[in-house]
mmCIF file of C-alpha atoms and ligand atoms in Angstrom:
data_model
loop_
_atom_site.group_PDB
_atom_site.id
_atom_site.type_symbol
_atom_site.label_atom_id
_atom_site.label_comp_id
_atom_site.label_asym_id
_atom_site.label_seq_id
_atom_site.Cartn_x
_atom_site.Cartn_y
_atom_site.Cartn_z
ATOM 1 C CA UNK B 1 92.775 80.091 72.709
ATOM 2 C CA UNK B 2 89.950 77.873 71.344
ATOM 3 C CA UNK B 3 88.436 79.142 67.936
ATOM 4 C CA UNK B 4 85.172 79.486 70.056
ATOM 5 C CA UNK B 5 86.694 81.798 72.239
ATOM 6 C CA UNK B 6 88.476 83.695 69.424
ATOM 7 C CA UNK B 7 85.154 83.967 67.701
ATOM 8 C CA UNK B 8 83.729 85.078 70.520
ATOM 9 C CA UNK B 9 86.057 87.680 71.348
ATOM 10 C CA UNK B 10 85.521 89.714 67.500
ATOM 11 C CA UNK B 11 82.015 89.305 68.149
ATOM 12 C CA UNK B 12 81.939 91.388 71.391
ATOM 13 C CA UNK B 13 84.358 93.835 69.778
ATOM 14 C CA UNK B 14 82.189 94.321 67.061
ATOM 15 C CA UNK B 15 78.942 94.081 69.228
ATOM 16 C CA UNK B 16 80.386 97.345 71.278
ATOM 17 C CA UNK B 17 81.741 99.078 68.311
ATOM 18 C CA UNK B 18 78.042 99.021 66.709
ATOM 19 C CA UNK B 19 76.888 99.707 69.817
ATOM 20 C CA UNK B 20 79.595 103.028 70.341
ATOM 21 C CA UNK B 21 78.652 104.013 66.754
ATOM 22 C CA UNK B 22 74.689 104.091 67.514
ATOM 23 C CA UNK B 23 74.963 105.872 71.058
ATOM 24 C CA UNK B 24 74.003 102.625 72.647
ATOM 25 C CA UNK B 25 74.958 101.459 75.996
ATOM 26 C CA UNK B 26 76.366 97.755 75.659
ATOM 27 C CA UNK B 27 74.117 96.633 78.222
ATOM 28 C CA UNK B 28 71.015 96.969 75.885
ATOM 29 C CA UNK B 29 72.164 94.149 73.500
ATOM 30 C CA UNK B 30 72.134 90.548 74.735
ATOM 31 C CA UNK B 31 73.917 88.432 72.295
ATOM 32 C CA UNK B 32 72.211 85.166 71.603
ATOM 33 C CA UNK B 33 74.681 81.593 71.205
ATOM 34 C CA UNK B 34 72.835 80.102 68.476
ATOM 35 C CA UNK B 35 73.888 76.603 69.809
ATOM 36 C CA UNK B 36 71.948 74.816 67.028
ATOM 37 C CA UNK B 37 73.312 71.444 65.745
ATOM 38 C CA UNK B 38 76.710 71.721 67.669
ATOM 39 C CA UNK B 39 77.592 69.673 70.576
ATOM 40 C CA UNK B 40 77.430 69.618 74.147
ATOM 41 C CA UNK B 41 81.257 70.438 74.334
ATOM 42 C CA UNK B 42 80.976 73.550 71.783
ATOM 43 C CA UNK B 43 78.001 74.843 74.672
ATOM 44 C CA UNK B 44 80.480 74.319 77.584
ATOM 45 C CA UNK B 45 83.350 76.155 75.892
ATOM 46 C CA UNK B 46 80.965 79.296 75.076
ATOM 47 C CA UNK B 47 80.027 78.655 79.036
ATOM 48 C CA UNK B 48 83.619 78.805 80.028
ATOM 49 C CA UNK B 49 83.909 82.377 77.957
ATOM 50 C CA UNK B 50 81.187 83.573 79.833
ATOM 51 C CA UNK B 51 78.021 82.827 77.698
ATOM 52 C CA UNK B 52 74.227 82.125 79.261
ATOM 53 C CA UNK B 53 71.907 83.036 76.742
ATOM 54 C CA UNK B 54 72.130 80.113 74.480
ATOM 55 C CA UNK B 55 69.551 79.975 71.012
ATOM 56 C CA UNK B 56 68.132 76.647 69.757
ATOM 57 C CA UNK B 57 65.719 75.804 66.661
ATOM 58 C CA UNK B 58 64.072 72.681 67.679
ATOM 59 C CA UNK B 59 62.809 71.924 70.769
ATOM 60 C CA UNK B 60 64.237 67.957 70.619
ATOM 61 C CA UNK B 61 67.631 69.350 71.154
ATOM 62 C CA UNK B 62 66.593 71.813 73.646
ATOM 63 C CA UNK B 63 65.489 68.648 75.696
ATOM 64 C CA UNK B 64 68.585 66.895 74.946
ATOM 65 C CA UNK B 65 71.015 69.417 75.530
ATOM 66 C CA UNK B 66 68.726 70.939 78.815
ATOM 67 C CA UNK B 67 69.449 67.316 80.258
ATOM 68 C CA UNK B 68 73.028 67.075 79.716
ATOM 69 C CA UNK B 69 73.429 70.538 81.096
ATOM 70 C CA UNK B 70 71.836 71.152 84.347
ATOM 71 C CA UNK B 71 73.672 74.739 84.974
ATOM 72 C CA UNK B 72 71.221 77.667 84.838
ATOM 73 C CA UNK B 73 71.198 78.690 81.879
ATOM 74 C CA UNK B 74 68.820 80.988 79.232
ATOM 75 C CA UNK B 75 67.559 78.850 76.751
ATOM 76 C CA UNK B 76 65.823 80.912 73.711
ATOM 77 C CA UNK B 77 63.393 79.104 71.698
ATOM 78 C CA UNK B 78 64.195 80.753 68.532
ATOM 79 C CA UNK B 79 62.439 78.298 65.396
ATOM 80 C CA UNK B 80 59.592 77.369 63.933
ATOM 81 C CA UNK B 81 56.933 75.486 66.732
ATOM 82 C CA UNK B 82 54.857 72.910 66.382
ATOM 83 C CA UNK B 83 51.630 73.305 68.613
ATOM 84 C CA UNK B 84 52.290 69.267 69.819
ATOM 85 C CA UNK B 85 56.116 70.387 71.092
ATOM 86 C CA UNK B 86 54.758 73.185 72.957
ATOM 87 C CA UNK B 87 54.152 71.252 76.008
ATOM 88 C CA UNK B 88 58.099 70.230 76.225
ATOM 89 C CA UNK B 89 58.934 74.076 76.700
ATOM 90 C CA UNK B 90 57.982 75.936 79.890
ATOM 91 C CA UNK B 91 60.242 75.502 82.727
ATOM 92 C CA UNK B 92 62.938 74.393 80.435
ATOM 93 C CA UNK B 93 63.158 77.976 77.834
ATOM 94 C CA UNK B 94 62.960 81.510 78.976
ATOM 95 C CA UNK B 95 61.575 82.925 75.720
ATOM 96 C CA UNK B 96 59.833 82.040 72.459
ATOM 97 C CA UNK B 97 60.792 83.765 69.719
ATOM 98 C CA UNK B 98 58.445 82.426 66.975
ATOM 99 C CA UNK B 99 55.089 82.970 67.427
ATOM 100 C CA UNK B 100 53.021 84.025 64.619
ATOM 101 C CA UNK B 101 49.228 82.351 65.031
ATOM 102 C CA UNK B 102 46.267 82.115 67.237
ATOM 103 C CA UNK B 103 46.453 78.932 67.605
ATOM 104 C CA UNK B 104 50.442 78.587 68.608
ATOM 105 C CA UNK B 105 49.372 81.354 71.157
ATOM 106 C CA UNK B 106 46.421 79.333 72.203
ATOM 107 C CA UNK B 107 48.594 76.552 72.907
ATOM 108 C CA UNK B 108 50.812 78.184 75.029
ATOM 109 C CA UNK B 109 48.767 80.019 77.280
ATOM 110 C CA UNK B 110 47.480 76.746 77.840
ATOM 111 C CA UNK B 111 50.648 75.563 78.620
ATOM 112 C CA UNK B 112 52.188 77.582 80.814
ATOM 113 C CA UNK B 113 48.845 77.772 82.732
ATOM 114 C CA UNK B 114 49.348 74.158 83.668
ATOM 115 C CA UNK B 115 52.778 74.790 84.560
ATOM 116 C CA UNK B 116 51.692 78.293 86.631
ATOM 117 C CA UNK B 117 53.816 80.422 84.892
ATOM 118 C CA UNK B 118 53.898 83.124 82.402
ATOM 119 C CA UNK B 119 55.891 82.880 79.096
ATOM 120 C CA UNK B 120 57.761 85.260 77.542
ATOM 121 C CA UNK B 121 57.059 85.244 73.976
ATOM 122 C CA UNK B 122 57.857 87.433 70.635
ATOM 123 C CA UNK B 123 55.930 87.714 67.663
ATOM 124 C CA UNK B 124 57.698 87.000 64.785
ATOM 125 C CA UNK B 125 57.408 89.158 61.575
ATOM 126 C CA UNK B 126 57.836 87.988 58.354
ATOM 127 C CA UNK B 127 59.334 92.031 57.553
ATOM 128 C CA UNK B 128 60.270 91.030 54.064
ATOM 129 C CA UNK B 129 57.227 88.991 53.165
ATOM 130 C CA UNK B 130 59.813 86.160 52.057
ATOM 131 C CA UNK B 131 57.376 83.695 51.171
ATOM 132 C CA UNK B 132 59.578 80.667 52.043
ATOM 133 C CA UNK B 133 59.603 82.272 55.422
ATOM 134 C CA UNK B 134 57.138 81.910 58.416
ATOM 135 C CA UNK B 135 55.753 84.896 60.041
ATOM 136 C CA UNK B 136 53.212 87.397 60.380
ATOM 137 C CA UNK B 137 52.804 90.278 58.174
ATOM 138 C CA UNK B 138 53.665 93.861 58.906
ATOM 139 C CA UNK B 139 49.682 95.145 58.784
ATOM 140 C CA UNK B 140 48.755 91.916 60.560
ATOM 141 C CA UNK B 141 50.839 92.544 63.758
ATOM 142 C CA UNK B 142 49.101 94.854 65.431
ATOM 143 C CA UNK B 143 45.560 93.005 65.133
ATOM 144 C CA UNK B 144 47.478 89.744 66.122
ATOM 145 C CA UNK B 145 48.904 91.105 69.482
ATOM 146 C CA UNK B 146 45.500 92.817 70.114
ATOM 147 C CA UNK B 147 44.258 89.161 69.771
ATOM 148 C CA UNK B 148 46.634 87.756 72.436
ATOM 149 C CA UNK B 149 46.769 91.135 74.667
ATOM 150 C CA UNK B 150 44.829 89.676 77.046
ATOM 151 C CA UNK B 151 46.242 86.237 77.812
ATOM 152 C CA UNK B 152 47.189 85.249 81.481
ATOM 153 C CA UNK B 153 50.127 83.321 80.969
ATOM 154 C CA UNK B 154 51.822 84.595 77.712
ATOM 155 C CA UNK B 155 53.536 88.055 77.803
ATOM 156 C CA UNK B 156 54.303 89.931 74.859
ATOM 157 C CA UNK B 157 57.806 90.722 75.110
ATOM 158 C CA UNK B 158 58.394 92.231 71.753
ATOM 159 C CA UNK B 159 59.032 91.364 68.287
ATOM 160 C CA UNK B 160 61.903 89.358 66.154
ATOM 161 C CA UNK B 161 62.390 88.904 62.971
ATOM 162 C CA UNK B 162 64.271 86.506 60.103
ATOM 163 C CA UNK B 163 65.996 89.040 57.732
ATOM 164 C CA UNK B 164 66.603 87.758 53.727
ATOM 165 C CA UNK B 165 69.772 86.721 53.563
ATOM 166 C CA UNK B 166 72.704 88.557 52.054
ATOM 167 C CA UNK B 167 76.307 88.980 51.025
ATOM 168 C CA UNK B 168 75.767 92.689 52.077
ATOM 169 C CA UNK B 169 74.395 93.430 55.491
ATOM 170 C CA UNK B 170 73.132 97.049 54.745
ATOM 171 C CA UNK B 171 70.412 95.745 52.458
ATOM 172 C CA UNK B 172 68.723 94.449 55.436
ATOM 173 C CA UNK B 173 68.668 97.805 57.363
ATOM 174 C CA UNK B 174 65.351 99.143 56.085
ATOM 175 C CA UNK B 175 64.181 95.558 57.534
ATOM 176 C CA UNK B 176 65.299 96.209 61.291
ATOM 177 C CA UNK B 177 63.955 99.796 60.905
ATOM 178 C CA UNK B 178 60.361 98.843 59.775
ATOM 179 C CA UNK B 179 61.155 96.204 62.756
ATOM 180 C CA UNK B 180 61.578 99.124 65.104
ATOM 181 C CA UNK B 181 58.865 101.413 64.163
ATOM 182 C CA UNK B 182 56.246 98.634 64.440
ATOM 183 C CA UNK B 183 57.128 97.999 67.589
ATOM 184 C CA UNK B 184 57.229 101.497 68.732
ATOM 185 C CA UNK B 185 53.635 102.122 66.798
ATOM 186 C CA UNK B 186 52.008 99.387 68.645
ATOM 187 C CA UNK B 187 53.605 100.549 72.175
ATOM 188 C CA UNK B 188 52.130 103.812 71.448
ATOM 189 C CA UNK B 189 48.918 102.284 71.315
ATOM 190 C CA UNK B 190 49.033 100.674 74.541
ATOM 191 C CA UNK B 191 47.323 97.173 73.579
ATOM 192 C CA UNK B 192 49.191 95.745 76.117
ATOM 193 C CA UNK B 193 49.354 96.379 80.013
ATOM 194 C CA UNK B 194 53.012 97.115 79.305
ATOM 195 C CA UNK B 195 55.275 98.255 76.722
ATOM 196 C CA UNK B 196 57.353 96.070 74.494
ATOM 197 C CA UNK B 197 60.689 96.294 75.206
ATOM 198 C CA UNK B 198 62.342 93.261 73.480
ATOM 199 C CA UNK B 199 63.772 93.570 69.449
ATOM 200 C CA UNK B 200 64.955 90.261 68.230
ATOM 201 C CA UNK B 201 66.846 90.901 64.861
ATOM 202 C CA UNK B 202 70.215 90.028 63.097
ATOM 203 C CA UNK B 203 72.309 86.991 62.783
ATOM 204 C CA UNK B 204 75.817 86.491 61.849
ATOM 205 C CA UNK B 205 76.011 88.452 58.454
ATOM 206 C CA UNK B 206 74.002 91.262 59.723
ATOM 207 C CA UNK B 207 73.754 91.505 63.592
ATOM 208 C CA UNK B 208 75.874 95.052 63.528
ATOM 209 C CA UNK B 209 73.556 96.744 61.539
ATOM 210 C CA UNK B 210 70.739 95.352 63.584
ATOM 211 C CA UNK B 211 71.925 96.406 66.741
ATOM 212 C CA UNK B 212 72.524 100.279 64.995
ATOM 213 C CA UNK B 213 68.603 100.024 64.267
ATOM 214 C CA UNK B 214 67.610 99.070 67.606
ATOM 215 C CA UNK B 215 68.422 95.315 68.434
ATOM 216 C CA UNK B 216 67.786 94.509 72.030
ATOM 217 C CA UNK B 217 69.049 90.587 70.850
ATOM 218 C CA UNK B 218 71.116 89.689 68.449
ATOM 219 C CA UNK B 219 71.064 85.811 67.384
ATOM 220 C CA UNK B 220 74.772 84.531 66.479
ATOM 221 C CA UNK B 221 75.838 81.618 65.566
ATOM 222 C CA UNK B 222 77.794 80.566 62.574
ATOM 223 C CA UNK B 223 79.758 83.818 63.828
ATOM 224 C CA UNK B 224 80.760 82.252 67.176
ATOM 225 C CA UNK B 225 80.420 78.134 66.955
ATOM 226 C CA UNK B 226 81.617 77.909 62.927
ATOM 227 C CA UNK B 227 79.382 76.593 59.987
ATOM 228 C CA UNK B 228 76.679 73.986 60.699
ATOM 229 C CA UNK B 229 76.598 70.462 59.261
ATOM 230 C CA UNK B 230 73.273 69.433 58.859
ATOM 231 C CA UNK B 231 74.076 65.752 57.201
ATOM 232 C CA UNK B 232 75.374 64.485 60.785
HETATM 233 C C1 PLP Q 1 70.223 79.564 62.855
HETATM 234 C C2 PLP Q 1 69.538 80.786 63.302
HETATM 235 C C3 PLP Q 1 70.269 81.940 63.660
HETATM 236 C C4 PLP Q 1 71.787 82.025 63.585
HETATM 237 O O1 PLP Q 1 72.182 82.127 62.267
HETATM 238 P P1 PLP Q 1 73.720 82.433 61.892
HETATM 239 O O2 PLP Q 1 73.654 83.000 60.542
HETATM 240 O O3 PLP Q 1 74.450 81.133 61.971
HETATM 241 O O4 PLP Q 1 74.222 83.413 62.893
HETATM 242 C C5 PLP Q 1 69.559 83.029 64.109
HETATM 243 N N1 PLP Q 1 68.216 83.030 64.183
HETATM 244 C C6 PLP Q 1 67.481 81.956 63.845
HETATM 245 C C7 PLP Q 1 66.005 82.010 63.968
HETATM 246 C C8 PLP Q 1 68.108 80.814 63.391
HETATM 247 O O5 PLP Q 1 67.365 79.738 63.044
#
């Protein structure tokens, strides 16, 4: 067994146990392959386990890795965006994770109108206020999707967030939980022409407790492909 496919294997254990412990159905979790720096080959073994739904940070590498991969795959789009990359994007990602100004959502209305299709988007919340951190705040959310509500070709999936991080997962739970009620405080609202039905919260050191506070994706992956090198 490849270390990928070990990794993978105590992930999904640990994915359903969180999700036994919570009264979840497995079904409502997707786990994300945060695919980010590692090669093409690390991809196709996560393929051959089964993975589809496959998380990158910059949307270079999305292009590179969308061309030397042709399968059908989901490609998140799960970093910080530039309003000049934007254009790379639709047809090639399912979902942006990261959106957290006008003028990001501006751009990709635009966008996707040129390309005739609607984008999938989250806004992302900054539920810490870690200032080294992109993001909207908590009390600007709700004016921010009101701002966007109406928007042909971006629909407002739900929300995701960037918890601190930490040596001790728990510390983040009050995080996802102010994650969840926001979301469920603006549903209640009805802004938008649907409910939001996406939550987008917890990575490798904290994705269990994330899923117990509501975590409809969990993004994963120093857990599954190993530590990152960023020097190569
Ligand atoms: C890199 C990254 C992850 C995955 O982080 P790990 O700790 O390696 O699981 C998740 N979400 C975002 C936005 C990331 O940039």
């Amino acid at each position: 067994m490849s270390i990928i496919e070990e990794n993978l294997k105590v992930v999904e254990e640990r994915i359903c146990k969180a999700c036994e412990r919570s009264g979840r159905d497995r079904s409502e979790v997707t786990l994300i392959a945060v695919s980010k720096t590692k090669p093409v080959e690390d991809i196709r073994e996560a393929m051959r386990c089964g993975i589809t739904v496959f998380g990158e940070n910059k949307v270079q590498e999305i292009r590179d890795k969308t061309e030397a991969i042709t399968e059908k795959l989901d490609w998140h789009m799960i970093g910080h965006l530039q309003n000049n990359k934007v254009k790379y994007l639709p047809g090639k990602v399912c979902m942006i994770h990261s959106v957290d100004n006008l003028k990001l959502a501006q751009e990709i209305e635009k966008q996707a109108a040129k390309h005739d299709l609607v984008m999938d988007i989250l806004c992302e919340v900054n539920v810490a206020e870690e200032d080294s951190k992109f993001g909207l705040k908590v009390s600007e959310t709700e004016d921010f999707i009101r701002e966007i509500a109406g928007f042909e070709h971006v629909n407002v999936r739900g929300l995701m967030t960037i918890a601190p991080y930490t040596e001790n997962p728990e510390s983040n739970r009050g995080y996802f939980n102010m994650l969840k009620n926001l979301k469920d405080s603006i549903n209640e609202k009805d802004i938008l022409d649907h409910k939001m039905d996406v939550l987008s919260m917890g990575m490798t050191g904290d994705y269990e407790v994330a899923i117990e506070e509501g975590a409809t994706f969990v993004r994963v992956g120093t857990g599954i492909f190993g530590a990152r090198n960023y020097n190569i």
